[in-house]
Amino acid sequence: MKDLQDYSLLAHNTFGIEAACSRYLEYDSTEDACRIAEMLCGSKEPLLIIGGGSNLLLTHDFQGIVVRSAIKGYEVVEDGEATGRVLLRVGSGETWDDVVDYCVNQGWQGAENLSLIPGDVGASAVQNIGAYGAEAGNLIQEIEAVELATGNICVIPAAECEYGYRQSKFKKEWKNRYLITHVTYRLSRDMKQMNLSYGNIRSELDRRGIGEPTLRQLRGVIIAIRQEKLPDPKVQGNAGSFFMNPVVDRSLYESLQKLYPDMPHYFVDDRHEKIPAGWLIDQCGWKGRSLGRAGVHDRQALVLVNRGGATGEEIVKLSDTIRQDVYERFGIRIYPEVNIV
């Protein structure tokens, strides 16, 4: 277990913001997580639980305690030849994309559309990461965690987490309540369940002359699409998609569609439609523009970038300006997906 004072968080946020915390705790076992719970019992200091930092924007030094998991390891809990179901238990400190690659190599379907999403396994359960018609919440079987208030080890079924679009109880009423130690994912050996219909997956497969892709081929296409649109945070600081795609009432969607017949959209239910936030931002003329040292990526308006030396406050100012412009033009409020601290 690591226990460090006045610790720099530069390596723990993909925006590349220089900030520090008063104390940094890192656990690499369930026993260490229990020890941390005992150490923090009764503490009044602010607490921030982080993963890989790919969904984090630091606006100042954190005058409190930062906790992160470094638990590694994979364990096949079930591999049913008859049912085709596979249950894979993974340490919360594993890198998410490594898990996707592992599943694809084993011939287990379910996670491939979530390829190249940055972050850790524990964060996948908190954030309900999603892309290309797939969400982590649909794969999660259960979560193991240590309750900070009691030090008890808990097993939480996915059904109790109330997973929704980029949401879970871990982000709301359970915030700072648990240290996640392991996540068990439910996968399948049935290749017929592959989702090829979302976005431009099918057109890219056709362009490559692939009719019925293997998992490896589908993963390759997803990675290529993401790399084409999204900047590498090692080259230019960013946190991927900065805003959530808004879900609007059908009446507002229909009125906007009359004005913008080519507006992209995704059916949610009979009363709601989802409109890509990137399209709304692009229509407001923000793609490729900057506000000081913070900017909007020139290939994907959903991504805010650190042009070099930007502070968290500068990125928040850019975000607020964009949000106001979108609201004034479309009457739609967009909200950050990124955790702003």
mmCIF file of C-alpha atoms in Angstrom:
data_model
loop_
_atom_site.group_PDB
_atom_site.id
_atom_site.type_symbol
_atom_site.label_atom_id
_atom_site.label_comp_id
_atom_site.label_asym_id
_atom_site.label_seq_id
_atom_site.Cartn_x
_atom_site.Cartn_y
_atom_site.Cartn_z
ATOM 1 C CA MET A 1 0.000 0.000 0.000
ATOM 2 C CA LYS A 2 1.188 3.516 -0.793
ATOM 3 C CA ASP A 3 0.733 6.356 1.692
ATOM 4 C CA LEU A 4 2.262 9.595 0.388
ATOM 5 C CA GLN A 5 2.073 13.244 1.487
ATOM 6 C CA ASP A 6 1.868 16.352 -0.753
ATOM 7 C CA TYR A 7 1.589 14.146 -3.813
ATOM 8 C CA SER A 8 1.505 15.399 -7.423
ATOM 9 C CA LEU A 9 -1.532 14.288 -9.450
ATOM 10 C CA LEU A 10 -0.022 15.238 -12.805
ATOM 11 C CA ALA A 11 0.380 11.567 -13.765
ATOM 12 C CA HIS A 12 -3.176 10.812 -12.630
ATOM 13 C CA ASN A 13 -5.163 13.062 -14.965
ATOM 14 C CA THR A 14 -5.122 12.854 -18.751
ATOM 15 C CA PHE A 15 -5.766 16.585 -19.135
ATOM 16 C CA GLY A 16 -2.173 17.103 -18.009
ATOM 17 C CA ILE A 17 -3.098 19.538 -15.248
ATOM 18 C CA GLU A 18 -0.487 20.137 -12.564
ATOM 19 C CA ALA A 19 -2.149 19.777 -9.180
ATOM 20 C CA ALA A 20 -1.371 18.049 -5.904
ATOM 21 C CA CYS A 21 -3.228 16.451 -3.026
ATOM 22 C CA SER A 22 -2.482 16.550 0.689
ATOM 23 C CA ARG A 23 -2.326 12.763 0.969
ATOM 24 C CA TYR A 24 -2.379 9.908 -1.558
ATOM 25 C CA LEU A 25 -3.385 6.338 -0.668
ATOM 26 C CA GLU A 26 -3.159 3.431 -3.092
ATOM 27 C CA TYR A 27 -4.324 -0.111 -2.326
ATOM 28 C CA ASP A 28 -3.299 -3.266 -4.191
ATOM 29 C CA SER A 29 -5.374 -5.828 -2.275
ATOM 30 C CA THR A 30 -8.730 -6.155 -0.568
ATOM 31 C CA GLU A 31 -6.876 -6.277 2.753
ATOM 32 C CA ASP A 32 -5.237 -2.925 2.002
ATOM 33 C CA ALA A 33 -8.641 -1.450 1.109
ATOM 34 C CA CYS A 34 -9.919 -2.607 4.500
ATOM 35 C CA ARG A 35 -6.878 -0.977 6.151
ATOM 36 C CA ILE A 36 -7.621 2.301 4.376
ATOM 37 C CA ALA A 37 -11.237 2.149 5.519
ATOM 38 C CA GLU A 38 -9.982 1.751 9.098
ATOM 39 C CA MET A 39 -7.528 4.632 8.658
ATOM 40 C CA LEU A 40 -10.202 6.951 7.274
ATOM 41 C CA CYS A 41 -12.866 6.039 9.821
ATOM 42 C CA GLY A 42 -14.046 9.280 11.376
ATOM 43 C CA SER A 43 -11.868 11.437 9.129
ATOM 44 C CA LYS A 44 -13.285 14.867 8.280
ATOM 45 C CA GLU A 45 -10.830 15.495 5.423
ATOM 46 C CA PRO A 46 -12.224 15.784 1.890
ATOM 47 C CA LEU A 47 -12.001 12.514 -0.053
ATOM 48 C CA LEU A 48 -11.507 11.903 -3.770
ATOM 49 C CA ILE A 49 -11.536 8.370 -5.176
ATOM 50 C CA ILE A 50 -9.946 8.217 -8.638
ATOM 51 C CA GLY A 51 -9.173 5.703 -11.357
ATOM 52 C CA GLY A 52 -6.918 6.353 -14.323
ATOM 53 C CA GLY A 53 -7.804 10.055 -14.353
ATOM 54 C CA SER A 54 -9.277 9.939 -17.867
ATOM 55 C CA ASN A 55 -12.566 11.420 -16.662
ATOM 56 C CA LEU A 56 -11.140 13.995 -14.258
ATOM 57 C CA LEU A 57 -10.568 17.749 -14.473
ATOM 58 C CA LEU A 58 -8.605 19.264 -11.594
ATOM 59 C CA THR A 59 -9.166 22.975 -11.073
ATOM 60 C CA HIS A 60 -6.929 23.389 -8.005
ATOM 61 C CA ASP A 61 -4.816 21.478 -5.509
ATOM 62 C CA PHE A 62 -6.961 19.003 -3.607
ATOM 63 C CA GLN A 63 -6.750 19.744 0.083
ATOM 64 C CA GLY A 64 -7.657 16.255 1.164
ATOM 65 C CA ILE A 65 -7.094 12.553 0.591
ATOM 66 C CA VAL A 66 -6.979 10.898 -2.842
ATOM 67 C CA VAL A 67 -7.457 7.121 -3.015
ATOM 68 C CA ARG A 68 -6.803 4.849 -5.980
ATOM 69 C CA SER A 69 -6.902 1.098 -6.611
ATOM 70 C CA ALA A 70 -3.884 -0.803 -7.933
ATOM 71 C CA ILE A 71 -5.479 -4.254 -7.616
ATOM 72 C CA LYS A 72 -4.541 -6.437 -10.597
ATOM 73 C CA GLY A 73 -5.532 -9.854 -11.849
ATOM 74 C CA TYR A 74 -8.016 -11.867 -13.922
ATOM 75 C CA GLU A 75 -10.022 -14.888 -12.748
ATOM 76 C CA VAL A 76 -12.465 -16.933 -14.818
ATOM 77 C CA VAL A 77 -15.313 -17.601 -12.400
ATOM 78 C CA GLU A 78 -17.487 -19.472 -14.891
ATOM 79 C CA ASP A 79 -16.988 -20.779 -18.418
ATOM 80 C CA GLY A 80 -20.173 -22.612 -19.328
ATOM 81 C CA GLU A 81 -19.745 -24.628 -22.503
ATOM 82 C CA ALA A 82 -23.467 -25.379 -22.625
ATOM 83 C CA THR A 83 -24.704 -21.845 -21.938
ATOM 84 C CA GLY A 84 -21.862 -20.014 -23.680
ATOM 85 C CA ARG A 85 -21.706 -17.655 -20.701
ATOM 86 C CA VAL A 86 -18.375 -16.533 -19.267
ATOM 87 C CA LEU A 87 -17.917 -14.708 -15.970
ATOM 88 C CA LEU A 88 -14.601 -12.876 -15.648
ATOM 89 C CA ARG A 89 -13.535 -11.347 -12.311
ATOM 90 C CA VAL A 90 -11.023 -8.504 -12.718
ATOM 91 C CA GLY A 91 -9.047 -6.380 -10.280
ATOM 92 C CA SER A 92 -10.314 -2.802 -10.148
ATOM 93 C CA GLY A 93 -6.865 -1.388 -10.903
ATOM 94 C CA GLU A 94 -6.523 -3.122 -14.266
ATOM 95 C CA THR A 95 -6.605 -0.933 -17.371
ATOM 96 C CA TRP A 96 -9.988 -1.272 -19.053
ATOM 97 C CA ASP A 97 -8.714 -1.618 -22.624
ATOM 98 C CA ASP A 98 -6.369 -4.414 -21.544
ATOM 99 C CA VAL A 99 -9.458 -6.268 -20.330
ATOM 100 C CA VAL A 100 -11.179 -5.769 -23.685
ATOM 101 C CA ASP A 101 -8.098 -7.060 -25.497
ATOM 102 C CA TYR A 102 -7.937 -10.085 -23.185
ATOM 103 C CA CYS A 103 -11.603 -10.930 -23.811
ATOM 104 C CA VAL A 104 -11.199 -10.622 -27.573
ATOM 105 C CA ASN A 105 -8.137 -12.885 -27.492
ATOM 106 C CA GLN A 106 -10.131 -15.502 -25.582
ATOM 107 C CA GLY A 107 -13.039 -15.331 -28.040
ATOM 108 C CA TRP A 108 -15.440 -13.823 -25.512
ATOM 109 C CA GLN A 109 -17.961 -11.389 -26.949
ATOM 110 C CA GLY A 110 -19.453 -8.335 -25.246
ATOM 111 C CA ALA A 111 -16.714 -5.790 -24.531
ATOM 112 C CA GLU A 112 -15.283 -5.235 -28.029
ATOM 113 C CA ASN A 113 -17.387 -2.126 -28.825
ATOM 114 C CA LEU A 114 -15.851 -0.503 -25.745
ATOM 115 C CA SER A 115 -12.333 -0.795 -27.169
ATOM 116 C CA LEU A 116 -9.804 1.967 -26.491
ATOM 117 C CA ILE A 117 -11.887 3.705 -23.844
ATOM 118 C CA PRO A 118 -9.301 4.948 -21.345
ATOM 119 C CA GLY A 119 -9.482 4.356 -17.613
ATOM 120 C CA ASP A 120 -9.486 1.599 -15.033
ATOM 121 C CA VAL A 121 -11.827 -1.298 -14.370
ATOM 122 C CA GLY A 122 -13.157 0.243 -11.157
ATOM 123 C CA ALA A 123 -14.108 3.402 -13.021
ATOM 124 C CA SER A 124 -16.029 1.384 -15.623
ATOM 125 C CA ALA A 125 -18.399 0.336 -12.843
ATOM 126 C CA VAL A 126 -18.761 3.866 -11.485
ATOM 127 C CA GLN A 127 -19.109 5.754 -14.753
ATOM 128 C CA ASN A 128 -20.957 3.094 -16.767
ATOM 129 C CA ILE A 129 -18.644 3.759 -19.691
ATOM 130 C CA GLY A 130 -20.198 3.329 -23.111
ATOM 131 C CA ALA A 131 -19.618 3.636 -26.836
ATOM 132 C CA TYR A 132 -20.986 2.332 -30.124
ATOM 133 C CA GLY A 133 -24.201 0.928 -28.679
ATOM 134 C CA ALA A 134 -22.586 -0.833 -25.689
ATOM 135 C CA GLU A 135 -22.341 0.019 -21.988
ATOM 136 C CA ALA A 136 -20.307 -1.526 -19.185
ATOM 137 C CA GLY A 137 -23.427 -1.740 -17.038
ATOM 138 C CA ASN A 138 -24.873 -4.313 -19.428
ATOM 139 C CA LEU A 139 -21.806 -6.522 -18.937
ATOM 140 C CA ILE A 140 -21.350 -6.225 -15.185
ATOM 141 C CA GLN A 141 -22.520 -9.163 -13.095
ATOM 142 C CA GLU A 142 -21.440 -7.915 -9.683
ATOM 143 C CA ILE A 143 -19.028 -5.609 -7.904
ATOM 144 C CA GLU A 144 -16.901 -6.324 -4.850
ATOM 145 C CA ALA A 145 -16.105 -3.372 -2.627
ATOM 146 C CA VAL A 146 -15.103 -2.319 0.862
ATOM 147 C CA GLU A 147 -17.532 -0.011 2.631
ATOM 148 C CA LEU A 148 -15.536 2.887 4.040
ATOM 149 C CA ALA A 149 -17.810 3.534 7.016
ATOM 150 C CA THR A 150 -17.644 -0.043 8.334
ATOM 151 C CA GLY A 151 -14.695 -1.758 6.625
ATOM 152 C CA ASN A 152 -17.091 -4.510 5.546
ATOM 153 C CA ILE A 153 -16.476 -6.377 2.296
ATOM 154 C CA CYS A 154 -19.599 -6.173 0.142
ATOM 155 C CA VAL A 155 -20.768 -7.940 -3.005
ATOM 156 C CA ILE A 156 -23.121 -5.675 -4.950
ATOM 157 C CA PRO A 157 -25.235 -7.113 -7.801
ATOM 158 C CA ALA A 158 -25.293 -4.930 -10.917
ATOM 159 C CA ALA A 159 -29.088 -4.687 -10.643
ATOM 160 C CA GLU A 160 -28.686 -2.604 -7.472
ATOM 161 C CA CYS A 161 -26.385 -0.030 -9.105
ATOM 162 C CA GLU A 162 -29.142 1.655 -11.156
ATOM 163 C CA TYR A 163 -27.056 1.929 -14.285
ATOM 164 C CA GLY A 164 -28.148 4.546 -16.797
ATOM 165 C CA TYR A 165 -26.510 6.701 -19.427
ATOM 166 C CA ARG A 166 -23.112 7.536 -17.830
ATOM 167 C CA GLN A 167 -24.728 7.148 -14.437
ATOM 168 C CA SER A 168 -24.790 4.818 -11.446
ATOM 169 C CA LYS A 169 -25.471 5.008 -7.735
ATOM 170 C CA PHE A 170 -21.691 5.189 -7.260
ATOM 171 C CA LYS A 171 -21.814 8.680 -8.791
ATOM 172 C CA LYS A 172 -24.768 9.798 -6.678
ATOM 173 C CA GLU A 173 -25.880 8.514 -3.274
ATOM 174 C CA TRP A 174 -22.998 6.019 -3.065
ATOM 175 C CA LYS A 175 -20.311 8.592 -3.870
ATOM 176 C CA ASN A 176 -17.258 8.074 -1.620
ATOM 177 C CA ARG A 177 -19.039 5.202 0.139
ATOM 178 C CA TYR A 178 -17.084 2.272 -1.309
ATOM 179 C CA LEU A 179 -13.598 1.307 -2.438
ATOM 180 C CA ILE A 180 -14.148 -1.030 -5.383
ATOM 181 C CA THR A 181 -11.802 -4.027 -5.381
ATOM 182 C CA HIS A 182 -13.090 -6.299 -8.174
ATOM 183 C CA VAL A 183 -15.633 -6.258 -10.981
ATOM 184 C CA THR A 184 -17.105 -9.418 -12.513
ATOM 185 C CA TYR A 185 -18.165 -9.123 -16.157
ATOM 186 C CA ARG A 186 -20.630 -11.328 -18.026
ATOM 187 C CA LEU A 187 -19.437 -12.258 -21.519
ATOM 188 C CA SER A 188 -20.541 -14.696 -24.222
ATOM 189 C CA ARG A 189 -19.114 -17.166 -26.692
ATOM 190 C CA ASP A 190 -22.001 -16.420 -29.079
ATOM 191 C CA MET A 191 -20.633 -14.308 -31.931
ATOM 192 C CA LYS A 192 -24.157 -13.664 -33.249
ATOM 193 C CA GLN A 193 -24.606 -11.046 -30.533
ATOM 194 C CA MET A 194 -21.999 -8.653 -31.963
ATOM 195 C CA ASN A 195 -23.357 -5.117 -32.398
ATOM 196 C CA LEU A 196 -22.432 -3.812 -35.838
ATOM 197 C CA SER A 197 -25.251 -1.334 -36.408
ATOM 198 C CA TYR A 198 -24.151 1.654 -34.343
ATOM 199 C CA GLY A 199 -22.582 4.734 -35.940
ATOM 200 C CA ASN A 200 -20.280 4.036 -38.868
ATOM 201 C CA ILE A 201 -19.118 0.559 -37.805
ATOM 202 C CA ARG A 202 -20.906 -1.221 -40.649
ATOM 203 C CA SER A 203 -19.732 1.237 -43.311
ATOM 204 C CA GLU A 204 -16.121 0.911 -42.142
ATOM 205 C CA LEU A 205 -16.379 -2.888 -42.209
ATOM 206 C CA ASP A 206 -17.799 -2.687 -45.743
ATOM 207 C CA ARG A 207 -14.984 -0.382 -46.786
ATOM 208 C CA ARG A 208 -12.529 -3.034 -45.616
ATOM 209 C CA GLY A 209 -14.432 -5.778 -47.394
ATOM 210 C CA ILE A 210 -15.408 -7.526 -44.161
ATOM 211 C CA GLY A 211 -18.867 -9.079 -44.199
ATOM 212 C CA GLU A 212 -18.859 -11.139 -41.002
ATOM 213 C CA PRO A 213 -16.088 -9.814 -38.757
ATOM 214 C CA THR A 214 -14.203 -11.690 -36.108
ATOM 215 C CA LEU A 215 -13.959 -10.098 -32.674
ATOM 216 C CA ARG A 216 -10.396 -9.066 -33.494
ATOM 217 C CA GLN A 217 -11.496 -7.398 -36.741
ATOM 218 C CA LEU A 218 -14.349 -5.571 -35.013
ATOM 219 C CA ARG A 219 -12.029 -4.371 -32.265
ATOM 220 C CA GLY A 220 -9.619 -3.131 -34.931
ATOM 221 C CA VAL A 221 -12.377 -1.140 -36.623
ATOM 222 C CA ILE A 222 -13.536 0.412 -33.338
ATOM 223 C CA ILE A 223 -9.966 1.410 -32.494
ATOM 224 C CA ALA A 224 -9.422 2.914 -35.944
ATOM 225 C CA ILE A 225 -12.631 4.964 -35.718
ATOM 226 C CA ARG A 226 -11.747 6.261 -32.266
ATOM 227 C CA GLN A 227 -8.155 7.110 -33.216
ATOM 228 C CA GLU A 228 -9.398 9.020 -36.251
ATOM 229 C CA LYS A 229 -11.681 11.197 -34.126
ATOM 230 C CA LEU A 230 -10.022 11.431 -30.711
ATOM 231 C CA PRO A 231 -6.626 12.888 -29.760
ATOM 232 C CA ASP A 232 -4.069 10.846 -27.856
ATOM 233 C CA PRO A 233 -3.871 12.336 -24.328
ATOM 234 C CA LYS A 234 -0.141 11.550 -24.293
ATOM 235 C CA VAL A 235 0.221 14.041 -27.149
ATOM 236 C CA GLN A 236 -2.473 16.569 -26.269
ATOM 237 C CA GLY A 237 -4.141 16.648 -22.861
ATOM 238 C CA ASN A 238 -7.820 15.722 -22.908
ATOM 239 C CA ALA A 239 -10.396 13.553 -21.176
ATOM 240 C CA GLY A 240 -12.106 12.146 -24.244
ATOM 241 C CA SER A 241 -15.760 13.102 -24.559
ATOM 242 C CA PHE A 242 -16.213 16.102 -22.278
ATOM 243 C CA PHE A 243 -19.999 16.373 -22.534
ATOM 244 C CA MET A 244 -22.831 13.875 -22.304
ATOM 245 C CA ASN A 245 -25.155 13.592 -25.283
ATOM 246 C CA PRO A 246 -28.435 15.277 -24.289
ATOM 247 C CA VAL A 247 -31.710 13.370 -24.270
ATOM 248 C CA VAL A 248 -34.534 15.736 -25.241
ATOM 249 C CA ASP A 249 -38.306 15.615 -25.398
ATOM 250 C CA ARG A 250 -39.638 14.437 -28.729
ATOM 251 C CA SER A 251 -41.486 17.734 -29.262
ATOM 252 C CA LEU A 252 -38.224 19.707 -29.077
ATOM 253 C CA TYR A 253 -36.476 17.178 -31.307
ATOM 254 C CA GLU A 254 -39.228 17.416 -33.944
ATOM 255 C CA SER A 255 -39.157 21.213 -33.963
ATOM 256 C CA LEU A 256 -35.375 21.195 -34.396
ATOM 257 C CA GLN A 257 -35.533 18.563 -37.124
ATOM 258 C CA LYS A 258 -37.659 20.912 -39.219
ATOM 259 C CA LEU A 259 -34.893 23.498 -38.995
ATOM 260 C CA TYR A 260 -32.037 20.990 -39.347
ATOM 261 C CA PRO A 261 -33.219 18.033 -41.487
ATOM 262 C CA ASP A 262 -29.744 16.437 -41.430
ATOM 263 C CA MET A 263 -29.414 16.571 -37.639
ATOM 264 C CA PRO A 264 -28.126 13.213 -36.341
ATOM 265 C CA HIS A 265 -30.196 11.571 -33.628
ATOM 266 C CA TYR A 266 -30.757 8.291 -31.809
ATOM 267 C CA PHE A 267 -34.083 6.865 -30.685
ATOM 268 C CA VAL A 268 -34.416 6.520 -26.910
ATOM 269 C CA ASP A 269 -38.125 5.831 -26.442
ATOM 270 C CA ASP A 270 -41.471 7.104 -27.707
ATOM 271 C CA ARG A 271 -41.067 10.367 -25.797
ATOM 272 C CA HIS A 272 -37.338 11.065 -26.092
ATOM 273 C CA GLU A 273 -34.542 11.339 -28.633
ATOM 274 C CA LYS A 274 -30.787 11.624 -28.118
ATOM 275 C CA ILE A 275 -28.900 14.309 -30.062
ATOM 276 C CA PRO A 276 -25.084 14.193 -30.282
ATOM 277 C CA ALA A 277 -23.565 16.985 -28.210
ATOM 278 C CA GLY A 278 -20.634 17.126 -30.639
ATOM 279 C CA TRP A 279 -22.985 18.064 -33.494
ATOM 280 C CA LEU A 280 -24.614 20.817 -31.417
ATOM 281 C CA ILE A 281 -21.207 22.251 -30.486
ATOM 282 C CA ASP A 282 -19.990 22.033 -34.090
ATOM 283 C CA GLN A 283 -23.080 23.903 -35.308
ATOM 284 C CA CYS A 284 -22.171 26.690 -32.909
ATOM 285 C CA GLY A 285 -18.818 26.998 -34.670
ATOM 286 C CA TRP A 286 -16.602 25.741 -31.864
ATOM 287 C CA LYS A 287 -14.759 22.889 -33.571
ATOM 288 C CA GLY A 288 -11.049 23.745 -33.712
ATOM 289 C CA ARG A 289 -11.453 27.016 -31.799
ATOM 290 C CA SER A 290 -9.669 28.026 -28.611
ATOM 291 C CA LEU A 291 -10.271 30.201 -25.613
ATOM 292 C CA GLY A 292 -6.825 30.995 -24.307
ATOM 293 C CA ARG A 293 -4.863 27.783 -23.791
ATOM 294 C CA ALA A 294 -7.997 25.602 -23.767
ATOM 295 C CA GLY A 295 -9.532 24.513 -27.028
ATOM 296 C CA VAL A 296 -11.950 22.271 -28.904
ATOM 297 C CA HIS A 297 -10.454 19.424 -30.893
ATOM 298 C CA ASP A 298 -10.411 20.062 -34.639
ATOM 299 C CA ARG A 299 -11.833 16.624 -35.543
ATOM 300 C CA GLN A 300 -14.314 16.037 -32.712
ATOM 301 C CA ALA A 301 -16.160 18.949 -31.131
ATOM 302 C CA LEU A 302 -17.115 16.798 -28.132
ATOM 303 C CA VAL A 303 -13.492 16.822 -26.956
ATOM 304 C CA LEU A 304 -11.923 19.733 -25.097
ATOM 305 C CA VAL A 305 -8.131 19.857 -25.156
ATOM 306 C CA ASN A 306 -5.254 21.400 -23.280
ATOM 307 C CA ARG A 307 -3.341 23.362 -25.925
ATOM 308 C CA GLY A 308 -0.389 23.568 -23.557
ATOM 309 C CA GLY A 309 -0.197 24.885 -20.024
ATOM 310 C CA ALA A 310 -3.941 25.348 -19.594
ATOM 311 C CA THR A 311 -5.324 25.419 -16.074
ATOM 312 C CA GLY A 312 -8.434 23.592 -14.987
ATOM 313 C CA GLU A 313 -10.183 26.935 -14.577
ATOM 314 C CA GLU A 314 -9.464 27.800 -18.235
ATOM 315 C CA ILE A 315 -11.017 24.537 -19.408
ATOM 316 C CA VAL A 316 -14.075 25.125 -17.201
ATOM 317 C CA LYS A 317 -14.445 28.635 -18.658
ATOM 318 C CA LEU A 318 -14.371 27.179 -22.190
ATOM 319 C CA SER A 319 -16.913 24.537 -21.187
ATOM 320 C CA ASP A 320 -19.270 27.110 -19.687
ATOM 321 C CA THR A 321 -19.037 29.327 -22.770
ATOM 322 C CA ILE A 322 -19.832 26.420 -25.095
ATOM 323 C CA ARG A 323 -22.745 25.283 -22.941
ATOM 324 C CA GLN A 324 -24.251 28.776 -23.008
ATOM 325 C CA ASP A 325 -23.879 29.036 -26.800
ATOM 326 C CA VAL A 326 -25.596 25.662 -27.311
ATOM 327 C CA TYR A 327 -28.460 26.643 -25.032
ATOM 328 C CA GLU A 328 -28.982 30.011 -26.719
ATOM 329 C CA ARG A 329 -29.082 28.452 -30.179
ATOM 330 C CA PHE A 330 -30.945 25.189 -29.572
ATOM 331 C CA GLY A 331 -32.654 25.532 -26.198
ATOM 332 C CA ILE A 332 -30.777 22.416 -25.061
ATOM 333 C CA ARG A 333 -28.645 22.206 -21.935
ATOM 334 C CA ILE A 334 -25.567 20.011 -22.189
ATOM 335 C CA TYR A 335 -23.691 18.807 -19.137
ATOM 336 C CA PRO A 336 -20.098 17.676 -18.541
ATOM 337 C CA GLU A 337 -19.423 13.964 -18.424
ATOM 338 C CA VAL A 338 -16.081 14.747 -16.799
ATOM 339 C CA ASN A 339 -15.765 14.928 -13.012
ATOM 340 C CA ILE A 340 -14.713 18.504 -12.226
ATOM 341 C CA VAL A 341 -12.887 18.884 -8.903
#
